[in-house]
Amino acid sequence: MRIGELARRAGVSTRALRYYEEQGLLRPERRPSGYRDYGEQALATVRRIQLLLSAGLGTAVIAEILPCVPDDTTVLAPTCPELLDGLAEERARITAAMQRLAAARDILDSLIATGAPDPPAVRRDGAACRRAGAGQEM
DNA sequence: CTTCTAACA
DNA sequence: TGTTAGAA
């Protein structure tokens, strides 16, 4: 199948499919026309890539994991031991990130609790108060 | 009409 | 990632 069909069936953009290829996650064949030609198994592969991406893994890690997984598996079957170690490390990174975010939230909580603007927000410089968080990209 | 590459937002 | 130009 060509890229458009795979994109529709997998629910991803053609842009993503070309990107996965660039990252070494997919290796479609080429037709004489230069068009990419994907096999049926590509659909399962893309689904696995999506699953791993949603697990927070980077394309580099996924590129290592994919070849360890049997093509016929619905999702991810029990895999190689060294792979499990890598996944455990990823889990640890997520745990660490959660703790950093929790710490950041605690600081914001204290700032919010402290600044009860009963006496209307008065600023000596008379400048306008900007809304905190504006332009935050999350 | 579909895809390709490359590049910009 | 989305999008787009220009070519096939």
PDB file of C-alpha atoms (C1' of nucleotides) in Angstrom:
ATOM      1  CA  MET A   1       0.000   0.000   0.000  1.00  0.00           C
ATOM      2  CA  ARG A   2       1.107   3.564  -0.510  1.00  0.00           C
ATOM      3  CA  ILE A   3       1.692   6.112   2.234  1.00  0.00           C
ATOM      4  CA  GLY A   4      -1.773   7.642   2.040  1.00  0.00           C
ATOM      5  CA  GLU A   5      -3.560   4.380   2.680  1.00  0.00           C
ATOM      6  CA  LEU A   6      -1.291   3.412   5.563  1.00  0.00           C
ATOM      7  CA  ALA A   7      -1.753   6.860   7.058  1.00  0.00           C
ATOM      8  CA  ARG A   8      -5.531   6.544   6.888  1.00  0.00           C
ATOM      9  CA  ARG A   9      -5.595   3.024   8.245  1.00  0.00           C
ATOM     10  CA  ALA A  10      -3.186   3.784  11.070  1.00  0.00           C
ATOM     11  CA  GLY A  11      -4.688   7.130  11.901  1.00  0.00           C
ATOM     12  CA  VAL A  12      -1.470   9.074  11.554  1.00  0.00           C
ATOM     13  CA  SER A  13      -0.317  11.753   9.137  1.00  0.00           C
ATOM     14  CA  THR A  14       1.795  10.982   6.088  1.00  0.00           C
ATOM     15  CA  ARG A  15       4.206  13.450   7.599  1.00  0.00           C
ATOM     16  CA  ALA A  16       4.576  11.217  10.648  1.00  0.00           C
ATOM     17  CA  LEU A  17       5.160   8.145   8.501  1.00  0.00           C
ATOM     18  CA  ARG A  18       7.969   9.847   6.592  1.00  0.00           C
ATOM     19  CA  TYR A  19       9.376  11.037   9.890  1.00  0.00           C
ATOM     20  CA  TYR A  20       9.323   7.527  11.358  1.00  0.00           C
ATOM     21  CA  GLU A  21      11.245   6.358   8.342  1.00  0.00           C
ATOM     22  CA  GLU A  22      13.767   9.126   8.787  1.00  0.00           C
ATOM     23  CA  GLN A  23      14.203   7.948  12.376  1.00  0.00           C
ATOM     24  CA  GLY A  24      14.799   4.388  11.243  1.00  0.00           C
ATOM     25  CA  LEU A  25      11.502   3.085  12.593  1.00  0.00           C
ATOM     26  CA  LEU A  26      10.064   2.073   9.235  1.00  0.00           C
ATOM     27  CA  ARG A  27      11.677   0.833   6.021  1.00  0.00           C
ATOM     28  CA  PRO A  28       9.166   0.823   3.201  1.00  0.00           C
ATOM     29  CA  GLU A  29      10.218  -0.347  -0.215  1.00  0.00           C
ATOM     30  CA  ARG A  30      10.095   1.975  -3.202  1.00  0.00           C
ATOM     31  CA  ARG A  31       8.132   1.623  -6.372  1.00  0.00           C
ATOM     32  CA  PRO A  32       9.646   2.520  -9.723  1.00  0.00           C
ATOM     33  CA  SER A  33       7.715   5.726  -9.363  1.00  0.00           C
ATOM     34  CA  GLY A  34       9.634   6.546  -6.221  1.00  0.00           C
ATOM     35  CA  TYR A  35       6.501   6.116  -4.120  1.00  0.00           C
ATOM     36  CA  ARG A  36       6.924   4.330  -0.805  1.00  0.00           C
ATOM     37  CA  ASP A  37       5.424   0.861  -0.733  1.00  0.00           C
ATOM     38  CA  TYR A  38       4.362  -0.549   2.644  1.00  0.00           C
ATOM     39  CA  GLY A  39       3.503  -4.150   3.478  1.00  0.00           C
ATOM     40  CA  GLU A  40       0.507  -5.150   5.594  1.00  0.00           C
ATOM     41  CA  GLN A  41       2.773  -5.602   8.592  1.00  0.00           C
ATOM     42  CA  ALA A  42       3.603  -1.900   8.476  1.00  0.00           C
ATOM     43  CA  LEU A  43       0.193  -1.236   9.978  1.00  0.00           C
ATOM     44  CA  ALA A  44       1.039  -3.283  13.062  1.00  0.00           C
ATOM     45  CA  THR A  45       4.435  -1.644  13.248  1.00  0.00           C
ATOM     46  CA  VAL A  46       2.957   1.835  13.188  1.00  0.00           C
ATOM     47  CA  ARG A  47       0.552   0.872  15.957  1.00  0.00           C
ATOM     48  CA  ARG A  48       3.465  -0.327  18.047  1.00  0.00           C
ATOM     49  CA  ILE A  49       5.345   2.863  17.366  1.00  0.00           C
ATOM     50  CA  GLN A  50       2.351   4.855  18.521  1.00  0.00           C
ATOM     51  CA  LEU A  51       2.051   2.781  21.668  1.00  0.00           C
ATOM     52  CA  LEU A  52       5.713   3.273  22.509  1.00  0.00           C
ATOM     53  CA  LEU A  53       5.558   6.982  21.756  1.00  0.00           C
ATOM     54  CA  SER A  54       2.579   7.351  24.067  1.00  0.00           C
ATOM     55  CA  ALA A  55       4.629   5.562  26.710  1.00  0.00           C
ATOM     56  CA  GLY A  56       6.943   8.532  26.502  1.00  0.00           C
ATOM     57  CA  LEU A  57       9.770   6.777  24.708  1.00  0.00           C
ATOM     58  CA  GLY A  58      11.907   8.681  22.227  1.00  0.00           C
ATOM     59  CA  THR A  59      12.289   7.531  18.624  1.00  0.00           C
ATOM     60  CA  ALA A  60      15.877   6.485  19.357  1.00  0.00           C
ATOM     61  CA  VAL A  61      14.743   4.077  22.056  1.00  0.00           C
ATOM     62  CA  ILE A  62      11.899   2.821  19.919  1.00  0.00           C
ATOM     63  CA  ALA A  63      14.283   2.119  17.084  1.00  0.00           C
ATOM     64  CA  GLU A  64      16.131  -0.248  19.402  1.00  0.00           C
ATOM     65  CA  ILE A  65      13.004  -1.884  20.737  1.00  0.00           C
ATOM     66  CA  LEU A  66      11.125  -2.525  17.505  1.00  0.00           C
ATOM     67  CA  PRO A  67      13.503  -5.152  16.113  1.00  0.00           C
ATOM     68  CA  CYS A  68      13.140  -7.072  19.397  1.00  0.00           C
ATOM     69  CA  VAL A  69       9.431  -7.518  18.883  1.00  0.00           C
ATOM     70  CA  PRO A  70       7.888 -10.348  16.864  1.00  0.00           C
ATOM     71  CA  ASP A  71       6.050  -9.044  13.803  1.00  0.00           C
ATOM     72  CA  ASP A  72       2.961 -11.055  14.529  1.00  0.00           C
ATOM     73  CA  THR A  73       2.373  -9.793  18.030  1.00  0.00           C
ATOM     74  CA  THR A  74      -0.738  -7.723  18.585  1.00  0.00           C
ATOM     75  CA  VAL A  75       1.121  -5.207  20.662  1.00  0.00           C
ATOM     76  CA  LEU A  76       4.259  -5.968  22.586  1.00  0.00           C
ATOM     77  CA  ALA A  77       5.070  -9.442  23.766  1.00  0.00           C
ATOM     78  CA  PRO A  78       7.574 -10.253  26.504  1.00  0.00           C
ATOM     79  CA  THR A  79      10.883  -9.273  24.991  1.00  0.00           C
ATOM     80  CA  CYS A  80      14.628  -9.498  25.457  1.00  0.00           C
ATOM     81  CA  PRO A  81      16.058  -8.997  28.977  1.00  0.00           C
ATOM     82  CA  GLU A  82      18.341  -6.085  28.069  1.00  0.00           C
ATOM     83  CA  LEU A  83      15.280  -4.411  26.656  1.00  0.00           C
ATOM     84  CA  LEU A  84      13.470  -4.742  29.971  1.00  0.00           C
ATOM     85  CA  ASP A  85      16.391  -2.982  31.630  1.00  0.00           C
ATOM     86  CA  GLY A  86      16.107  -0.114  29.202  1.00  0.00           C
ATOM     87  CA  LEU A  87      12.388   0.182  29.835  1.00  0.00           C
ATOM     88  CA  ALA A  88      13.019   0.193  33.569  1.00  0.00           C
ATOM     89  CA  GLU A  89      15.385   3.108  33.068  1.00  0.00           C
ATOM     90  CA  GLU A  90      12.756   4.965  31.077  1.00  0.00           C
ATOM     91  CA  ARG A  91      10.337   4.374  33.912  1.00  0.00           C
ATOM     92  CA  ALA A  92      12.830   5.804  36.357  1.00  0.00           C
ATOM     93  CA  ARG A  93      13.201   8.923  34.207  1.00  0.00           C
ATOM     94  CA  ILE A  94       9.470   9.415  34.207  1.00  0.00           C
ATOM     95  CA  THR A  95       9.363   9.010  37.980  1.00  0.00           C
ATOM     96  CA  ALA A  96      12.099  11.616  38.348  1.00  0.00           C
ATOM     97  CA  ALA A  97      10.277  13.987  36.015  1.00  0.00           C
ATOM     98  CA  MET A  98       7.088  13.572  38.046  1.00  0.00           C
ATOM     99  CA  GLN A  99       8.945  14.499  41.203  1.00  0.00           C
ATOM    100  CA  ARG A 100      10.367  17.624  39.596  1.00  0.00           C
ATOM    101  CA  LEU A 101       6.914  18.640  38.447  1.00  0.00           C
ATOM    102  CA  ALA A 102       5.459  17.988  41.892  1.00  0.00           C
ATOM    103  CA  ALA A 103       8.129  20.220  43.401  1.00  0.00           C
ATOM    104  CA  ALA A 104       7.346  22.967  40.889  1.00  0.00           C
ATOM    105  CA  ARG A 105       3.643  22.660  41.670  1.00  0.00           C
ATOM    106  CA  ASP A 106       4.290  22.911  45.422  1.00  0.00           C
ATOM    107  CA  ILE A 107       6.168  26.143  44.894  1.00  0.00           C
ATOM    108  CA  LEU A 108       3.285  27.537  42.842  1.00  0.00           C
ATOM    109  CA  ASP A 109       0.848  26.422  45.529  1.00  0.00           C
ATOM    110  CA  SER A 110       2.708  28.378  48.162  1.00  0.00           C
ATOM    111  CA  LEU A 111       2.875  31.449  45.929  1.00  0.00           C
ATOM    112  CA  ILE A 112      -0.846  31.232  45.235  1.00  0.00           C
ATOM    113  CA  ALA A 113      -1.697  30.776  48.910  1.00  0.00           C
ATOM    114  CA  THR A 114       0.531  33.695  49.934  1.00  0.00           C
ATOM    115  CA  GLY A 115      -0.754  36.244  47.474  1.00  0.00           C
ATOM    116  CA  ALA A 116      -4.352  36.749  48.647  1.00  0.00           C
ATOM    117  CA  PRO A 117      -4.921  40.178  46.970  1.00  0.00           C
ATOM    118  CA  ASP A 118      -7.369  41.579  49.532  1.00  0.00           C
ATOM    119  CA  PRO A 119      -5.947  45.095  49.350  1.00  0.00           C
ATOM    120  CA  PRO A 120      -6.378  45.468  45.530  1.00  0.00           C
ATOM    121  CA  ALA A 121      -3.209  44.678  43.661  1.00  0.00           C
ATOM    122  CA  VAL A 122      -1.225  47.839  44.047  1.00  0.00           C
ATOM    123  CA  ARG A 123       2.028  48.212  42.190  1.00  0.00           C
ATOM    124  CA  ARG A 124       4.308  51.163  42.837  1.00  0.00           C
ATOM    125  CA  ASP A 125       5.298  51.285  39.204  1.00  0.00           C
ATOM    126  CA  GLY A 126       1.716  51.332  38.088  1.00  0.00           C
ATOM    127  CA  ALA A 127       2.452  48.804  35.394  1.00  0.00           C
ATOM    128  CA  ALA A 128      -0.267  46.429  34.301  1.00  0.00           C
ATOM    129  CA  CYS A 129      -0.271  42.979  35.893  1.00  0.00           C
ATOM    130  CA  ARG A 130       0.317  40.328  33.318  1.00  0.00           C
ATOM    131  CA  ARG A 131      -1.411  37.011  33.636  1.00  0.00           C
ATOM    132  CA  ALA A 132       1.078  34.455  34.901  1.00  0.00           C
ATOM    133  CA  GLY A 133       1.340  31.444  32.682  1.00  0.00           C
ATOM    134  CA  ALA A 134       0.440  33.363  29.560  1.00  0.00           C
ATOM    135  CA  GLY A 135       2.355  31.987  26.671  1.00  0.00           C
ATOM    136  CA  GLN A 136       3.177  28.771  28.449  1.00  0.00           C
ATOM    137  CA  GLU A 137       3.314  26.027  25.917  1.00  0.00           C
ATOM    138  CA  MET A 138       1.681  23.070  27.555  1.00  0.00           C
TER     139      MET A 138
ATOM    140  C1'  DC B   1      -5.493  12.759  -7.869  1.00  0.00           C
ATOM    141  C1'  DT B   2      -1.304  11.129  -5.083  1.00  0.00           C
ATOM    142  C1'  DT B   3       3.312  11.257  -3.734  1.00  0.00           C
ATOM    143  C1'  DC B   4       8.149  13.122  -3.386  1.00  0.00           C
ATOM    144  C1'  DT B   5      11.671  16.292  -1.323  1.00  0.00           C
ATOM    145  C1'  DA B   6      13.059  20.246   0.989  1.00  0.00           C
ATOM    146  C1'  DA B   7      12.337  24.053   3.677  1.00  0.00           C
ATOM    147  C1'  DC B   8       9.884  27.342   6.504  1.00  0.00           C
ATOM    148  C1'  DA B   9       6.693  28.478  10.427  1.00  0.00           C
TER     149       DA B   9
ATOM    150  C1'  DT C   1       4.391  18.588  13.254  1.00  0.00           C
ATOM    151  C1'  DG C   2       1.733  21.109   9.700  1.00  0.00           C
ATOM    152  C1'  DT C   3       2.168  23.084   5.441  1.00  0.00           C
ATOM    153  C1'  DT C   4       3.634  24.348   0.939  1.00  0.00           C
ATOM    154  C1'  DA C   5       6.039  24.921  -3.581  1.00  0.00           C
ATOM    155  C1'  DG C   6       7.224  22.699  -7.718  1.00  0.00           C
ATOM    156  C1'  DA C   7       7.978  18.444 -10.194  1.00  0.00           C
ATOM    157  C1'  DA C   8       6.792  13.731 -11.518  1.00  0.00           C
TER     158       DA C   8
END
